Tab-separated table of C-alpha atoms in Angstrom:
chain	number	residue	atom	x	y	z
A	1473	UNK	CA	-13.717	-6.879	23.675
A	1474	UNK	CA	-13.372	-9.242	20.594
A	1475	UNK	CA	-10.547	-9.718	18.074
A	1476	UNK	CA	-10.226	-7.422	15.148
A	1477	UNK	CA	-12.052	-8.694	12.330
A	1478	UNK	CA	-10.210	-8.343	8.543
A	1479	UNK	CA	-11.978	-8.462	5.449
A	1480	UNK	CA	-11.891	-7.602	1.879
A	1481	UNK	CA	-9.074	-10.031	0.298
A	1482	UNK	CA	-9.413	-11.752	-2.879
A	1483	UNK	CA	-7.524	-12.989	-6.073
A	1484	UNK	CA	-6.623	-10.096	-8.226
A	1485	UNK	CA	-4.254	-10.036	-11.209
A	1486	UNK	CA	-1.185	-7.757	-11.070
A	1487	UNK	CA	-1.844	-3.999	-11.498
A	1488	UNK	CA	-5.073	-4.532	-10.035
A	1489	UNK	CA	-6.730	-3.046	-6.494
A	1490	UNK	CA	-8.111	-4.253	-3.427
A	1491	UNK	CA	-9.417	-2.630	-0.430
A	1492	UNK	CA	-9.111	-4.147	2.849
A	1493	UNK	CA	-11.064	-3.426	6.075
A	1494	UNK	CA	-10.549	-3.899	9.902
A	1495	UNK	CA	-13.323	-3.885	12.135
A	1496	UNK	CA	-12.173	-2.676	15.544
A	1497	UNK	CA	-13.811	-1.473	19.058
A	1498	UNK	CA	-13.878	1.712	20.710
A	1499	UNK	CA	-11.308	0.671	23.188
A	1500	UNK	CA	-8.844	-0.368	20.779
A	1501	UNK	CA	-9.478	2.992	18.850
A	1502	UNK	CA	-9.034	5.132	21.526
A	1503	UNK	CA	-5.962	3.572	22.844
A	1504	UNK	CA	-3.363	2.679	20.168
A	1505	UNK	CA	-2.308	3.326	16.730
A	1506	UNK	CA	-3.650	0.817	14.160
A	1507	UNK	CA	-1.667	-0.836	11.758
A	1508	UNK	CA	-1.555	-3.398	8.986
A	1509	UNK	CA	0.940	-6.439	8.986
A	1510	UNK	CA	1.232	-9.007	6.427
A	1511	UNK	CA	2.590	-12.469	6.235
A	1512	UNK	CA	3.586	-14.444	3.211
A	1513	UNK	CA	4.309	-18.451	3.479
A	1514	UNK	CA	7.788	-18.876	4.839
A	1515	UNK	CA	8.170	-15.617	5.780
A	1516	UNK	CA	7.892	-13.358	9.184
A	1517	UNK	CA	5.153	-10.979	9.808
A	1518	UNK	CA	6.063	-7.593	8.493
A	1519	UNK	CA	4.766	-4.154	8.611
A	1520	UNK	CA	2.848	-2.503	5.940
A	1521	UNK	CA	1.303	0.766	7.300
A	1522	UNK	CA	0.105	2.656	10.156
A	1523	UNK	CA	-2.043	5.321	11.281
A	1524	UNK	CA	-1.737	7.415	14.570
A	1525	UNK	CA	-4.291	7.888	17.119
A	1526	UNK	CA	-4.262	10.999	17.655
A	1527	UNK	CA	-3.440	13.034	14.594
A	1528	UNK	CA	-4.337	10.702	11.974
A	1529	UNK	CA	-0.793	10.568	10.604
A	1530	UNK	CA	0.276	7.694	8.435
A	1531	UNK	CA	3.322	5.771	7.762
A	1532	UNK	CA	3.923	3.039	5.093
A	1533	UNK	CA	6.548	0.695	4.621
A	1534	UNK	CA	9.106	1.474	1.844
A	1535	UNK	CA	7.936	-1.763	-0.264
A	1536	UNK	CA	4.249	-0.199	-0.678
A	1537	UNK	CA	4.711	3.275	-0.562
A	1538	UNK	CA	2.988	5.269	-3.353
A	1539	UNK	CA	0.636	1.990	-3.924
A	1540	UNK	CA	-1.218	1.660	-0.722
A	1541	UNK	CA	-2.727	3.820	1.474
A	1542	UNK	CA	-4.106	3.296	4.993
A	1543	UNK	CA	-6.943	5.423	6.231
A	1544	UNK	CA	-9.434	5.263	9.208
A	1545	UNK	CA	-13.281	5.831	9.952
A	1546	UNK	CA	-13.433	6.850	14.018
A	1547	UNK	CA	-17.123	7.030	13.470
A	1548	UNK	CA	-17.351	3.032	13.092
A	1549	UNK	CA	-14.246	2.042	14.292
A	1550	UNK	CA	-12.828	0.612	11.056
A	1551	UNK	CA	-9.289	0.897	9.432
A	1552	UNK	CA	-8.932	0.466	5.836
A	1553	UNK	CA	-5.991	-0.360	3.378
A	1554	UNK	CA	-6.537	0.558	-0.102
A	1555	UNK	CA	-4.022	-1.262	-2.208
A	1556	UNK	CA	-3.268	-0.207	-5.999
A	1557	UNK	CA	-0.938	-1.589	-8.235
A	1558	UNK	CA	-0.601	-4.829	-6.503
A	1559	UNK	CA	2.229	-7.048	-7.623
A	1560	UNK	CA	2.870	-10.762	-7.250
A	1561	UNK	CA	4.780	-10.210	-4.150
A	1562	UNK	CA	2.091	-8.573	-2.334
A	1563	UNK	CA	0.589	-11.840	-1.763
A	1564	UNK	CA	0.153	-12.578	1.686
A	1565	UNK	CA	-2.383	-12.964	4.674
A	1566	UNK	CA	-2.948	-9.538	5.817
A	1567	UNK	CA	-3.830	-8.705	9.439
A	1568	UNK	CA	-4.554	-5.415	11.447
A	1569	UNK	CA	-3.516	-4.714	14.837
A	1570	UNK	CA	-3.118	-2.441	17.735
A	1571	UNK	CA	0.226	-0.752	17.483
A	1572	UNK	CA	3.172	0.929	18.980
A	1573	UNK	CA	6.276	2.757	17.131
A	1574	UNK	CA	9.359	2.068	19.160
A	1575	UNK	CA	13.070	1.562	18.444
A	1576	UNK	CA	12.356	3.136	15.079
A	1577	UNK	CA	9.809	0.424	14.172
A	1578	UNK	CA	6.233	-0.569	14.139
A	1579	UNK	CA	5.273	-3.421	16.475
A	1580	UNK	CA	2.070	-5.085	16.798
A	1581	UNK	CA	0.139	-5.407	20.140
A	1582	UNK	CA	-2.250	-7.959	19.099
A	1583	UNK	CA	-3.170	-9.387	22.667
A	1584	UNK	CA	-4.687	-5.999	23.632
A	1585	UNK	CA	-7.481	-7.098	21.457
A	1586	UNK	CA	-7.636	-10.769	22.527
A	1587	UNK	CA	-4.736	-11.744	19.972
A	1588	UNK	CA	-4.656	-11.987	16.165
A	1589	UNK	CA	-7.582	-12.055	14.102
A	1590	UNK	CA	-7.810	-14.455	11.273
A	1591	UNK	CA	-6.510	-11.929	8.666
A	1592	UNK	CA	-7.762	-11.795	4.937
A	1593	UNK	CA	-5.937	-13.750	2.269
A	1594	UNK	CA	-4.493	-11.308	-0.797
A	1595	UNK	CA	-3.276	-13.365	-3.855
A	1596	UNK	CA	-2.072	-11.596	-6.690
A	1597	UNK	CA	-1.320	-13.399	-9.753
A	1598	UNK	CA	1.306	-12.492	-12.559
């Protein structure tokens, strides 16, 4: 059971698009919802989007709603984050994780997959 592996980040101009990928495992996908979180320098890690395990329903943070879309491919245990209309404030390291919603908020369970992955850097220039 290895860590989740994020990829797809890069440098893009404001208004551009990126698609992030997160390679997981059958165990993680069958046990938990999957979510994306991000952390900008000097900030706490924050929730971005989640996709539920059973029905595939999605939730997105208000700051990215209408611009970002989370999806998954259950056949190869991969979660995606399509990011459109990127803004400089989207600049951060993006991480995926198993996640659970309680108390009205999504919480990461990185220890289930052996800890946080290395993340993928997204930089949006103005």
